[in-house]
Coordinates of C-alpha atoms and ligand atoms in Angstrom, one line a residue:
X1 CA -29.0 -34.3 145.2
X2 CA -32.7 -33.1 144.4
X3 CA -35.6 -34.8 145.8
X4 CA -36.2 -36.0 142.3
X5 CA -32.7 -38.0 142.0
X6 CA -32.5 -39.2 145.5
X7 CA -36.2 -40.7 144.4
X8 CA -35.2 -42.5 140.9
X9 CA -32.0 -43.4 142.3
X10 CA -33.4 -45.7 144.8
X11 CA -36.5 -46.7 142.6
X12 CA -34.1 -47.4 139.6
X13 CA -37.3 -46.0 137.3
X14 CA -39.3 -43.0 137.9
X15 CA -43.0 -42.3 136.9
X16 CA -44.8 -40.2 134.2
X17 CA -42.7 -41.2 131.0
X18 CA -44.0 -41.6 127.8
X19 CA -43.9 -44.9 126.3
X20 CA -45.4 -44.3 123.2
X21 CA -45.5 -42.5 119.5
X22 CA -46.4 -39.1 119.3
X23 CA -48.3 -38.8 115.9
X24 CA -50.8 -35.7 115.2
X25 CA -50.6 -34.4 118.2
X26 CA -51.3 -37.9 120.4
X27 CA -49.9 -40.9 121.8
X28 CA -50.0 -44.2 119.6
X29 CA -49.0 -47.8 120.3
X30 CA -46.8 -49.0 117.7
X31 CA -49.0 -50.5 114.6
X32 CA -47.4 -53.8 114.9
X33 CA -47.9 -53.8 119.2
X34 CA -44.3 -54.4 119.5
X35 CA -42.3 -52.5 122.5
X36 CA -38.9 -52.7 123.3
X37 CA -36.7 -51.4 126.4
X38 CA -34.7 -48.7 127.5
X39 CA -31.5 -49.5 129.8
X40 CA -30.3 -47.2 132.8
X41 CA -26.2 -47.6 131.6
X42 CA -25.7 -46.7 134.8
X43 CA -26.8 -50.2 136.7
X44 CA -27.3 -52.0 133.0
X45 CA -31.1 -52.9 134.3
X46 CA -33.9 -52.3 132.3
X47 CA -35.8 -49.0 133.3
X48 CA -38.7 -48.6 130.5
X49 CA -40.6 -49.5 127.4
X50 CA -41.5 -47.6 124.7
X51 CA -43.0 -48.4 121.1
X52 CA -41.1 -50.5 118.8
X53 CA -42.2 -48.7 115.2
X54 CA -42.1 -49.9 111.6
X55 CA -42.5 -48.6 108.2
X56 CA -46.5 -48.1 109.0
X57 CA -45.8 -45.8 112.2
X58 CA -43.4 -43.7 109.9
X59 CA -46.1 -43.6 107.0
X60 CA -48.7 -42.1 109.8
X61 CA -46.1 -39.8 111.2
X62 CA -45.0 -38.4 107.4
X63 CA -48.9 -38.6 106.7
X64 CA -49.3 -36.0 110.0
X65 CA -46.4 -33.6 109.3
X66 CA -47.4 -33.2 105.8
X67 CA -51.0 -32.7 106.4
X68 CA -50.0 -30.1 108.8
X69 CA -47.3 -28.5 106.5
X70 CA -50.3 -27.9 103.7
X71 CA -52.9 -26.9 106.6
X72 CA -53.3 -25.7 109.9
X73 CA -48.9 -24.9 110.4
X74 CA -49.4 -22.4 107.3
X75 CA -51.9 -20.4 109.0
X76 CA -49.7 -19.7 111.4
X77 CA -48.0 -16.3 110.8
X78 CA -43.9 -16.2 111.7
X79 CA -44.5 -14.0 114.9
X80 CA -47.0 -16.4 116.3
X81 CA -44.2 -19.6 115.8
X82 CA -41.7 -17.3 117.6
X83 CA -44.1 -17.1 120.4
X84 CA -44.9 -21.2 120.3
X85 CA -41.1 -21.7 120.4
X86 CA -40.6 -19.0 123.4
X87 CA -42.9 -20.7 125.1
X88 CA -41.4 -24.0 124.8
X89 CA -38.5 -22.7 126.1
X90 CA -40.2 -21.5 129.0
X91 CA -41.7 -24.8 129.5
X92 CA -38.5 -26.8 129.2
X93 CA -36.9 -24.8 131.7
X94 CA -39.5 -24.9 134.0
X95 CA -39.1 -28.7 133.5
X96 CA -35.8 -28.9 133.8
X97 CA -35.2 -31.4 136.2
X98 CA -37.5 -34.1 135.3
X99 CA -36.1 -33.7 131.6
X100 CA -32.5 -33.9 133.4
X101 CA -33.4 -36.8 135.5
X102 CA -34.8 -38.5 132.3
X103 CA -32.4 -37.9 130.4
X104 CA -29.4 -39.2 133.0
X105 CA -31.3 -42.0 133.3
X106 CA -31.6 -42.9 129.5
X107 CA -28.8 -42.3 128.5
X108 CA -25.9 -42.6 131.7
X109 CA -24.0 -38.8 131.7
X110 CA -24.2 -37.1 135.0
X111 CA -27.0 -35.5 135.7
X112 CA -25.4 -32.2 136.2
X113 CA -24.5 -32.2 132.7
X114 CA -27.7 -33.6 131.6
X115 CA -28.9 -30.0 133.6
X116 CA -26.6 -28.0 130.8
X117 CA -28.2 -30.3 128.1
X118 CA -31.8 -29.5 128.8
X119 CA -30.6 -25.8 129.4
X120 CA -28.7 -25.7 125.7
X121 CA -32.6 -27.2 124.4
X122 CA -34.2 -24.4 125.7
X123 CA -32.1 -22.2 124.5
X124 CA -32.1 -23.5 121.0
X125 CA -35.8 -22.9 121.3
X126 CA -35.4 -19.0 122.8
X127 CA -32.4 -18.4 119.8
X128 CA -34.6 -19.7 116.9
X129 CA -38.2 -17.7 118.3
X130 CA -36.1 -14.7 117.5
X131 CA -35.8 -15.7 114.0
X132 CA -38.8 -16.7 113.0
X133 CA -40.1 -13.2 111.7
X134 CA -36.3 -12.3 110.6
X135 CA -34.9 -14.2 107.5
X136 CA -36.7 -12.2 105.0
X137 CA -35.8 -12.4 101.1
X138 CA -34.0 -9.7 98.9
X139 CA -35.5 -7.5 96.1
X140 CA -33.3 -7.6 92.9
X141 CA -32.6 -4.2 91.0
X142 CA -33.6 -5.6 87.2
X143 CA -34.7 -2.3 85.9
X144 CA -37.5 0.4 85.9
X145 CA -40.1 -2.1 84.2
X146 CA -39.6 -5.0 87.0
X147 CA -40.0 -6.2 89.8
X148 CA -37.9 -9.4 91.6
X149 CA -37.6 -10.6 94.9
X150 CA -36.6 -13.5 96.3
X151 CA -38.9 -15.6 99.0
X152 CA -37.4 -17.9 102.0
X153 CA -39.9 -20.8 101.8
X154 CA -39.8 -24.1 104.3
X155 CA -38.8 -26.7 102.6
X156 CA -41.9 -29.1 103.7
X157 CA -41.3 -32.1 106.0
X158 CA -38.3 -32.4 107.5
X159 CA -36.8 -35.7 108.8
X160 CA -34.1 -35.6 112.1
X161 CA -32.3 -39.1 113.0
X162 CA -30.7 -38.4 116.3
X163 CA -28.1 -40.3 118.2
X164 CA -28.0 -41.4 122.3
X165 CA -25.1 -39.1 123.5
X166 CA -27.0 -35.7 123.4
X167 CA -30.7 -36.4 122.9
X168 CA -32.2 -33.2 123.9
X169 CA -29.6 -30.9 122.9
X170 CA -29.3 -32.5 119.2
X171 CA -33.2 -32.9 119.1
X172 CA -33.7 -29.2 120.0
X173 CA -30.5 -27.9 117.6
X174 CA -32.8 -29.4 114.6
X175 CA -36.3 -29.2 115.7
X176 CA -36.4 -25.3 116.7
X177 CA -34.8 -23.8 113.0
X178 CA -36.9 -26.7 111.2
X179 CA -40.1 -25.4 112.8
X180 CA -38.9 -21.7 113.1
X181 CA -38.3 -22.2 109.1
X182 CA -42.1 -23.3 109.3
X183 CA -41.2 -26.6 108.4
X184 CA -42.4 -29.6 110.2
X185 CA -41.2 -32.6 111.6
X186 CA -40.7 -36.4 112.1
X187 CA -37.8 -37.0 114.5
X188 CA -37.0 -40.7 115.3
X189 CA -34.7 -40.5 118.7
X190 CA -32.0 -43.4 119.4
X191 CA -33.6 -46.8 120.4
X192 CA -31.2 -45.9 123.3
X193 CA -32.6 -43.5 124.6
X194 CA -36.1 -42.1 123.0
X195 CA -37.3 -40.7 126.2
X196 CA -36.6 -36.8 126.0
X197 CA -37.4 -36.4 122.3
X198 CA -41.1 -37.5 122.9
X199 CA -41.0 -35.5 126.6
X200 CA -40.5 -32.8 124.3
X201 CA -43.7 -33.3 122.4
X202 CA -46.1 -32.7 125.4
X203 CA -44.2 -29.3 125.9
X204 CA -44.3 -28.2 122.4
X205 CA -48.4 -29.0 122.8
X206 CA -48.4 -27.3 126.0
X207 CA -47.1 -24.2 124.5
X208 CA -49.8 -24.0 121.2
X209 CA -48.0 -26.1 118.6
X210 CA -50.8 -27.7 116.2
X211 CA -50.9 -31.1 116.3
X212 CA -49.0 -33.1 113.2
X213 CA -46.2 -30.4 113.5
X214 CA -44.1 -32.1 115.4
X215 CA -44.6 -36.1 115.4
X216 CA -41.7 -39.2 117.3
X217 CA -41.6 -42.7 115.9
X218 CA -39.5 -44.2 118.2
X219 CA -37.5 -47.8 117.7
X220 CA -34.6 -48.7 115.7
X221 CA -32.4 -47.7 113.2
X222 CA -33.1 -50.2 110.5
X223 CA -37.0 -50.7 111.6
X224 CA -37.9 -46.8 112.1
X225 CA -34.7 -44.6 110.7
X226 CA -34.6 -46.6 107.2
X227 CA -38.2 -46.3 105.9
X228 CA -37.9 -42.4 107.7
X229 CA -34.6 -41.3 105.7
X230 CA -36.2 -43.2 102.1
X231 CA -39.8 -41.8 102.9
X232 CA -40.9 -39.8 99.8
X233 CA -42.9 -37.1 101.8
X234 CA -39.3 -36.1 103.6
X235 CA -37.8 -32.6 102.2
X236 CA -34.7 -32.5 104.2
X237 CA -33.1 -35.3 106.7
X238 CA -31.1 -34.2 109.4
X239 CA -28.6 -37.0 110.6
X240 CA -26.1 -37.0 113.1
X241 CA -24.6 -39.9 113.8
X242 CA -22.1 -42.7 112.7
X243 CA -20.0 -41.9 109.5
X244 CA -21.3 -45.8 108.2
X245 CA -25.0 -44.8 108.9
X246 CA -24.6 -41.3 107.8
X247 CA -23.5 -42.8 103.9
X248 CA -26.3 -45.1 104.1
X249 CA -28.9 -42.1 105.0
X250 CA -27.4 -40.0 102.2
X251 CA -27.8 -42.8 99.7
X252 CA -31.5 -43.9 100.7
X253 CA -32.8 -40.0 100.3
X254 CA -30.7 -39.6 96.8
X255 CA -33.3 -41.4 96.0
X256 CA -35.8 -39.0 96.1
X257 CA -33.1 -36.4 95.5
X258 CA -33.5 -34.9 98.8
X259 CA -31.5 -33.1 100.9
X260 CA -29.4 -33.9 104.3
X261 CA -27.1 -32.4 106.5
X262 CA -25.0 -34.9 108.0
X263 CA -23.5 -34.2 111.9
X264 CA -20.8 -37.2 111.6
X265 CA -18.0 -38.2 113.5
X266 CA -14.7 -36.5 114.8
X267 CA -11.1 -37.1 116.8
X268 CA -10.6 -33.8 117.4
X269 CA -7.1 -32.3 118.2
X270 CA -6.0 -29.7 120.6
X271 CA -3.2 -28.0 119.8
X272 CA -1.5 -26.9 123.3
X273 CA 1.7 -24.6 122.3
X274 CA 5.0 -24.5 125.0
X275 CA 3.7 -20.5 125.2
X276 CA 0.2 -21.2 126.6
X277 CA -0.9 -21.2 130.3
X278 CA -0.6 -25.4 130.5
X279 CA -3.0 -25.7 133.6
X280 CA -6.0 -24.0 131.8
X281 CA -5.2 -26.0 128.8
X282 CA -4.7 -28.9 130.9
X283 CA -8.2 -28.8 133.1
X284 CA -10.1 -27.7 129.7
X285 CA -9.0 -30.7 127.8
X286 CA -9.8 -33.1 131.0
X287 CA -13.7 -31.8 130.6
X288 CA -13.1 -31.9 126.7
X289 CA -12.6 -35.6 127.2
X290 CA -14.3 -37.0 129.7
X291 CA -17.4 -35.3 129.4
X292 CA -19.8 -37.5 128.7
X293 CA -17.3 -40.1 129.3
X294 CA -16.2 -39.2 125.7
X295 CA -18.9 -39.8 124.2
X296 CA -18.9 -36.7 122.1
X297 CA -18.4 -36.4 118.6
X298 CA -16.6 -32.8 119.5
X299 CA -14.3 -34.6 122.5
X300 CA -11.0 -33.1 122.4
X301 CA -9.8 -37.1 121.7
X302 CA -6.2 -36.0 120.9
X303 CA -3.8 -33.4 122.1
X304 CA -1.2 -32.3 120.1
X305 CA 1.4 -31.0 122.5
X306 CA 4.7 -28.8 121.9
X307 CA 7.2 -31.6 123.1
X308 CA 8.9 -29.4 125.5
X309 CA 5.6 -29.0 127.5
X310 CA 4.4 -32.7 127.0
X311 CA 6.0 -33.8 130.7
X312 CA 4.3 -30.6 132.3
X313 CA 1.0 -31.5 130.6
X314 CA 0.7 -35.0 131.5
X315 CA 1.5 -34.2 135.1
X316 CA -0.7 -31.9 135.5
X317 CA -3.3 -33.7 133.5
X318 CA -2.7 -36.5 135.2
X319 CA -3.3 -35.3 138.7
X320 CA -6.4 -34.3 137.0
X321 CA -7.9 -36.8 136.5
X322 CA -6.6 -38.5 140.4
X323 CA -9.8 -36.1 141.0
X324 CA -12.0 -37.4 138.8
X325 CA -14.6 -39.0 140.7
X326 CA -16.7 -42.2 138.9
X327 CA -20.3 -43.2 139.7
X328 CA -24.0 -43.2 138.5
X329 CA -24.8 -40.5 137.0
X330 CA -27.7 -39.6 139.4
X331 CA -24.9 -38.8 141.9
X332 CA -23.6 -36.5 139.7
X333 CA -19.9 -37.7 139.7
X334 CA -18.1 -36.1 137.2
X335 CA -17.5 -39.7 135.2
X336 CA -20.7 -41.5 134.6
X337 CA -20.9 -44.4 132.6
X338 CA -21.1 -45.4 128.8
X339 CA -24.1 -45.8 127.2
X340 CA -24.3 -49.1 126.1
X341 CA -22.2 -52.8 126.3
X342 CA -21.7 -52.2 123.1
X343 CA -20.1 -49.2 123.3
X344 CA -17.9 -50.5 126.4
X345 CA -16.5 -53.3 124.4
X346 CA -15.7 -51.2 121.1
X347 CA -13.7 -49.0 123.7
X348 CA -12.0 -51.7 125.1
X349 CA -11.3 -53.0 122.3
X350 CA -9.3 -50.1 121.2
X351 CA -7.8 -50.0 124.2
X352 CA -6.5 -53.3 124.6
X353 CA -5.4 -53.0 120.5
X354 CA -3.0 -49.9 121.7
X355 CA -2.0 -51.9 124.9
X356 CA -1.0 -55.1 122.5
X357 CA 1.0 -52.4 119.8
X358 CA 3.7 -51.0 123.1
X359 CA 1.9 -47.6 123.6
X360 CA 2.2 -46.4 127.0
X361 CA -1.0 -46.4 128.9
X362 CA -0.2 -43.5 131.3
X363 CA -3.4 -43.7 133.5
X364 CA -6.9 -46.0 133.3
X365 CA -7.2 -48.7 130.8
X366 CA -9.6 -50.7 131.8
X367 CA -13.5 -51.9 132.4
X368 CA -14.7 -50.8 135.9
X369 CA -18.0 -49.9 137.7
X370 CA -19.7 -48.1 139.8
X371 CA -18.0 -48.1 142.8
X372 CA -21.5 -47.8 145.1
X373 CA -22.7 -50.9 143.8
X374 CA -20.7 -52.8 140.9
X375 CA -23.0 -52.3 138.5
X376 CA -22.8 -50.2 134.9
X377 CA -21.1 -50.1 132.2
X378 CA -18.4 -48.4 133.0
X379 CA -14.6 -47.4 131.7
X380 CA -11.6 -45.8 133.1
X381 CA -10.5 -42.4 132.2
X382 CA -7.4 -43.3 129.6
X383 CA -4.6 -41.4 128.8
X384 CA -2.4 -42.9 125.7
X385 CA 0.7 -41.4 125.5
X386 CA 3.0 -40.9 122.2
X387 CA 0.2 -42.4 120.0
X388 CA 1.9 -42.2 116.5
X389 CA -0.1 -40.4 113.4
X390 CA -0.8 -44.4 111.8
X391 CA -1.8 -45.9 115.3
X392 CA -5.5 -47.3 115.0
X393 CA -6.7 -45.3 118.4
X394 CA -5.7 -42.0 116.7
X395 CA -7.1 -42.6 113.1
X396 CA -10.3 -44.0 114.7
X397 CA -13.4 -42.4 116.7
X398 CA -13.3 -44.2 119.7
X399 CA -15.9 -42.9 121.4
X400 CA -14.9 -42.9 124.6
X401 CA -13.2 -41.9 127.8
X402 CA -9.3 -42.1 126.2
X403 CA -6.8 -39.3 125.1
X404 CA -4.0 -39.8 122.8
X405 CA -0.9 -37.6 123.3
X406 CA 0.6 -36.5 120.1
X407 CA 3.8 -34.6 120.4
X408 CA 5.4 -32.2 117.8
X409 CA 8.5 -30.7 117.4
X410 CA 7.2 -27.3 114.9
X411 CA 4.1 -25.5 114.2
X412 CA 4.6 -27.8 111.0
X413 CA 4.5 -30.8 111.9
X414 CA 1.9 -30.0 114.4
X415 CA -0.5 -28.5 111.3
X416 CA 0.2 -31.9 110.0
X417 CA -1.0 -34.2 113.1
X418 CA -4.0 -32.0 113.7
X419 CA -5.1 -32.8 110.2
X420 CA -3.5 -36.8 109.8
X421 CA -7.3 -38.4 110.2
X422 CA -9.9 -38.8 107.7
X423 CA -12.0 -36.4 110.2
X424 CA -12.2 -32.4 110.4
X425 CA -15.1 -31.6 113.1
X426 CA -13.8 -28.9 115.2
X427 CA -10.2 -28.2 116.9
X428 CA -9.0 -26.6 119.8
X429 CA -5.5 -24.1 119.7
X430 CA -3.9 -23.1 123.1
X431 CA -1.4 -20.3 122.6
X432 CA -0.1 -16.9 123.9
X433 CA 0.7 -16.2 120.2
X434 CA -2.0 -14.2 118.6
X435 CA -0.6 -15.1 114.6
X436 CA 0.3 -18.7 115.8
X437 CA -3.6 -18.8 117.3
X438 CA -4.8 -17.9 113.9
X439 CA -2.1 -19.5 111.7
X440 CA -3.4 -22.5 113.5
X441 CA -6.9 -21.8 112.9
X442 CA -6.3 -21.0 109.0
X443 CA -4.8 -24.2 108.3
X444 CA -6.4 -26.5 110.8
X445 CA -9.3 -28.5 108.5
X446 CA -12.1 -28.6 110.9
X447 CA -15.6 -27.3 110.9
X448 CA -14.9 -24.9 114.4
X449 CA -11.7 -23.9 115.5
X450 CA -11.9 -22.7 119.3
X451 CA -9.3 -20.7 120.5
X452 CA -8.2 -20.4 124.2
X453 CA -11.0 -22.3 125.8
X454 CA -12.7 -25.7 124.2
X455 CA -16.6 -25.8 123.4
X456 CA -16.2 -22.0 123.3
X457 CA -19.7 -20.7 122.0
X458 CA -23.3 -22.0 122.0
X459 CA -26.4 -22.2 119.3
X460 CA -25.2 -19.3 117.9
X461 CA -21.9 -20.3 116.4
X462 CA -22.4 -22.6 113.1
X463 CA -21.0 -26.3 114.0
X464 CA -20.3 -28.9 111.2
X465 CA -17.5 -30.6 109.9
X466 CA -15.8 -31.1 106.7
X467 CA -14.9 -34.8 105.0
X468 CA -16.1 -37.6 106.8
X469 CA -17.3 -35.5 109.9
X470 CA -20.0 -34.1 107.8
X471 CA -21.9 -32.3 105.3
X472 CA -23.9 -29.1 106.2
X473 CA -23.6 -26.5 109.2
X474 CA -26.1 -26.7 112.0
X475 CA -26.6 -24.0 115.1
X476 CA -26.9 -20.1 114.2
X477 CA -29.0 -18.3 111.5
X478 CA -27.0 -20.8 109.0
X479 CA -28.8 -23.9 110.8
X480 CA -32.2 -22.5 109.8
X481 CA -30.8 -22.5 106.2
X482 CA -30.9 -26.1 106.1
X483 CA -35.2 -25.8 106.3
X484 CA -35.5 -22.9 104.0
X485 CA -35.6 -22.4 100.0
X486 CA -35.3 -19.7 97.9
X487 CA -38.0 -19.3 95.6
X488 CA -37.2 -16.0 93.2
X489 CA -40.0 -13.8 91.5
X490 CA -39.6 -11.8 88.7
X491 CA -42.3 -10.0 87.0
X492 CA -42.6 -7.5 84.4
X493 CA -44.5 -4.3 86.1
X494 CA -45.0 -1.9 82.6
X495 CA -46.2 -3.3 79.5
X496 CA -43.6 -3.8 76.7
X497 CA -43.1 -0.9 74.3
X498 CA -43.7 -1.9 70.6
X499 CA -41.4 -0.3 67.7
Ligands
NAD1 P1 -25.6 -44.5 114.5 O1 -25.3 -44.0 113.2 O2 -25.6 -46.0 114.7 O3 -27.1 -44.1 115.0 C1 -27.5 -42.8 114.9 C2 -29.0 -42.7 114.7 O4 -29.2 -43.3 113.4 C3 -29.9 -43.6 115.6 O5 -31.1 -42.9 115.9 C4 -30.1 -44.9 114.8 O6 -31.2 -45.6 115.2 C5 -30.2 -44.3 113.4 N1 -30.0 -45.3 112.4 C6 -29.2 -46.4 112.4 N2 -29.3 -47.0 111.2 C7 -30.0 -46.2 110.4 C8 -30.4 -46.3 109.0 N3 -30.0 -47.3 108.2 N4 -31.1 -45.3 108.5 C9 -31.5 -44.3 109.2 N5 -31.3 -44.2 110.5 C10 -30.5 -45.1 111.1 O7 -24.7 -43.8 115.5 P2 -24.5 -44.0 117.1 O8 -23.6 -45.1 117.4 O9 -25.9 -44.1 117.7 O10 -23.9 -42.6 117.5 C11 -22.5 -42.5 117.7 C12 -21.9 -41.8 116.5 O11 -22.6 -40.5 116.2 C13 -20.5 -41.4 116.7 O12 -19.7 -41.7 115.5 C14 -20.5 -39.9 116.8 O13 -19.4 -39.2 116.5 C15 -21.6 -39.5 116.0 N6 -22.2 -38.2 116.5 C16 -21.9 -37.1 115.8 C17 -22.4 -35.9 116.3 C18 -22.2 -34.6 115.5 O14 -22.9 -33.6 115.8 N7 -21.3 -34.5 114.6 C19 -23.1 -35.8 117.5 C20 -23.3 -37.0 118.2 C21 -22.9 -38.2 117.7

C-alpha cells in the first residue's frame, strides 16, 4: 500500500480536495450557498463536501465557455491545444496517485483499478494532442472556374453529464476530443462522486488552458444536469448514463435542436464456444464482471456458453471467484464495494427476484461487508445459472457483481441469446474458429465485438452502442467527430463568360 493509502485509510478523508465550482478558470461557492456530501462506499461515512449548484451556477458556467469559445480559446492555434492537452497528460500522470486515491475514495473500486482509470485519462489526453492539428477538410474537384473545400469547425460549447462508475476515464474520453476539436466545455460530474472531474481542472490550468475553457458545476442531476442539457448556449451534450435519463436529456436539448451522443446502458454477452481455451475465457469473464463490482456498462453480465462446456466453465469459474478477495478499496482487494445504498438494494433486489423465480444461485447472493470492519456497502460476487432469455436478471442492467449463464445448443440459437435484450453495447466471442469468430461478430448487434480477450483495445477503438445502449460513437478519431462540423466553401475563382 502507498504512503498515500495507508494515510486516507486510517484518516477516512484526505486533504487538498476541491470543494467547489470551477467557473472561468476559478473556484466558486455555489450561488445559492448550498453544499452537499460525498460518501466513501467503502465504510458508507461521509468523506467531503462540495457545491450544491442550480440553474445560476450553470448560466455562469455556459456564460464562461461561450465567452471563451468567441475569445481567448480561438486564438489558440491547433498545435498549441495539442501541446496544452500533452501537458495535461503529463500532469495527470505525474498525479496519479492522489487522482487514484481520490477517486477510490469517491467512488468505492479498488484503487489498483482506479490507477488504470487515471492512466486511460491521461491517455485520452496524449491520443487527442495528436489530433488537434490533424482532422483537416477536403477540397472538392467542381471545375476549372472553382474552388470548394470543406472546413472542420468546433461546434461551440459542449455539455458532458457523466456518471459515478468511471469518473475520470468518462470525463477525460469527452473532455480531450471536445477541446482538441477547439470546443469548450461545461462538464457536471455525478453528485456521487464530483471529485476527479474538478481535480482535473487545476491540471488542465497548470498545463496553459485559458480560463472559461473548461468549467465543473457540480450537484445533482435534476438541480445541475437539467438546466445544463436544456441550456441554449450548449452545441453538443455528451451523456452517459441511465437509458431513463439518457431519453430525458435527448428530449430537453431537442429543444434547441442540439445534438447528443448518448453512452447508455448494456447486458453484454460473451459467447464462450466448446472449441475455445475455457480457462482464459473463464478468468477474462471473472474480471469482465466483477470489475468494478459490475458496475460497468461494458460488464460481460451474461455468458452464453456452448452447453457441452457449461459444467467445465462454471467450475473453473467458480474456483475463480473462491480467490476473489473483498475489502475497501484502499486495500486494493480485487472486489470493492458498490457505490451507493441505492445501488446495493437495486442489486439485491434482482437478486432476491431470481432467487424467488427457482434459478439456481451457484455462488454469492447476498449483502455483505467489509470484512476488516463491517462497514460498506457491499455485495457478493453472483453467479446465476440457466437464466432463461425472459428472466428479469437477463433482460435488465443490473448493475452489479452477478453473471447469468445462458447455455445454447447451436451457433443459432446462441446468435439469438446474445441479441434477446433491448441492449447492444459491446459483446465478447471466445472461439478457436476463425469464421465462427467473425460469423459471431457479423451478426452479434452490439457497438464492439471483442474477440479472444474482453475490453480488448483502448481510446483508440470507437465504443458505442446501438438501440437502447446508445446513440453516437465515442473514443478514436470518430469521438472527435462528435465536436466538429463541416462547414463547405464554394466559390467561383474566374468570372463568368457572357454569350
Ligand atoms: P443516471 O442516468 O442516473 O446519472 C448519470 C448522470 O446524469 C449523473 O451525472 C446525473 O446527475 C445526471 N442526471 C440525472 N438526471 C438528469 C437529468 N434529468 N438531466 C441531465 N442530467 C441528469 O445514471 P447512473 O445511475 O448515475 O449511472 C448508471 C447508468 O449509467 C447505468 O445504466 C450504466 O449502464 C450507464 N453507464 C453507461 C456507460 C456507457 O459508456 N455506455 C458508462 C457508464 C455508465
Amino acid at each position: 500500500m502507498t504512503d498515500l493509502a495507508a494515510t486516507t485509510l486510517a484518516t477516512g478523508t484526505l486533504p487538498g480536495l476541491p470543494s467547489r465550482h470551477w467557473i472561468d478558470g476559478g473556484w466558486h461557492d455555489a450561488a445559492s450557498g448550498r453544499t452537499m456530501e460525498s460518501f466513501d462506499p467503502g465504510s458508507g461515512k461521509a468523506f467531503a463536501s462540495f457545491a450544491r449548484g442550480d440553474a445560476a451556477d450553470v448560466q455562469a458556467a455556459v456564460d464562461a465557455a461561450l465567452a471563451a469559445m468567441t475569445g481567448r480559446w480561438r486564438g489558440i492555434t491547433p498545435s498549441e491545444r495539442g501541446r496544452i492537452l500533452m501537458r495535461t497528460a503529463e500532469l495527470i500522470r505525474a498525479n496519479a496517485e492522489f487522482y487514484a486515491v481520490v477517486e477510490c475514495l469517491d467512488c468505492g473500486k479498488p484503487v489498483g483499478e482506479a490507477r488504470v482509470d487515471v492512466a486511460s485519462a491521461a491517455r485520452a489526453f496524449e491520443y487527442y494532442a495528436g489530433a488537434c492539428d490533424k482532422m483537416h477538410g477536403l477540397t472538392i474537384p467542381l471545375g476549372h472556374d472553382y474552388l470548394a473545400y470543406s472546413v472542420n469547425e468546433p461546434v461551440g460549447v459542449t455539455a458532458h453529464v457523466i456518471p459515478w462508475n468511471y469518473p475520470i476515464s468518462t470525463t477525460a474520453r469527452g473532455v480531450a476530443p471536445a477541446l482538441a476539436a477547439g470546443c469548450t466545455v461545461v462538464a457536471k460530474p455525478a453528485e456521487q462522486t464530483p471529485l476527479t472531474a474538478l481535480l482535473l481542472a487545476e491540471t488542465l490550468k497548470q498545463a496553459g488552458l485559458p480560463d472559461g475553457v473548461y468549467n465543473v458545476v457540480t450537484g445533482t442531476g435534476a438541480e445541475v444536469g437539467a438546466p445544463l442539457v436544456s441550456h441554449p448556449g450548449i452545441a453538443h451534450v455528451a451523456f452517459t448514463g441511465s437509458v431513463a435519463t439518457g431519453c430525458s436529456v435527448m428530449q430537453a436539448a431537442a429543444r434547441n435542436v442540439t445534438s447528443v451522443t448518448l453512452e447508455l446502458g448494456g447486458k453484454s454477452p460473451a459467447v464462450v464456444m466448446a472449441d475455445c481455451d475455457i480457462e482464459t475465457a473463464a478468468a477474462d469473464i471473472l474480471a469482465a464482471i466483477y470489475e468494478n463490482a459490475g458496475q460497468i456498462c461494458s460488464a460481460a453480465a451474461r455468458v452464453v456458453i456452448e452447453r457441452a462446456a457449461q459444467a467445465e466453465f462454471l467450475d473453473r469459474f467458480v474456483a475463480g471467484v473462491r480467490t476473489l478477495s473483498l475489502g475497501h478499496g484502499l486495500r486494493n482487494p480485487r472486489v470493492g464495494p458498490v457505490n451507493s445504498p441505492n445501488q446495493l438494494e437495486r442489486i439485491s433486489d434482482f437478486v432476491e427476484g431470481a432467487r424467488a423465480n427457482g434459478t439456481e444461485i451457484v455462488t454469492g447472493g447476498s449483502r455483505t461487508s467489509d470484512p476488516d470492519t463491517g462497514l460498506g456497502w457491499f455485495f457478493e460476487p453472483t453467479v446465476l445459472n440457466n437464466v432463461k432469455m425472459s428472466d428479469r436478471v437477463a433482460q435488465n442492467e443490473i448493475f452489479g457483481p452477478v453473471l447469468c449463464v445462458q447455455p445454447f445448443d447451436d451457433i443459432e440459437e446462441a446468435v439469438a441469446i446474445a441479441n434477446s435484450t433491448n441492449f447492444a453495447l459491446v459483446a465478447g466471442v471466445y472461439t478457436s474458429d476463425f469464421g465462427t469468430a467473425h460469423r459471431l461478430a457479423r451478426d452479434i448487434d452490439a457497438g464492439q465485438v471483442f474477440i479472444n480477450e474482453y475490453f480488448a483495445g483502448g481510446i483508440e477503438i470507437p465504443f458505442g452502442g446501438n438501440r437502447h445502449s446508445g446513440i453516437g460513437r465515442e473514443k478514436g478519431l470518430e469521438g472527435m467527430r462528435n465536436y466538429l462540423r463541416v462547414k463547405s466553401v464554394a466559390a467561383r475563382t474566374s468570372p463568368r463568360r457572357t454569350h
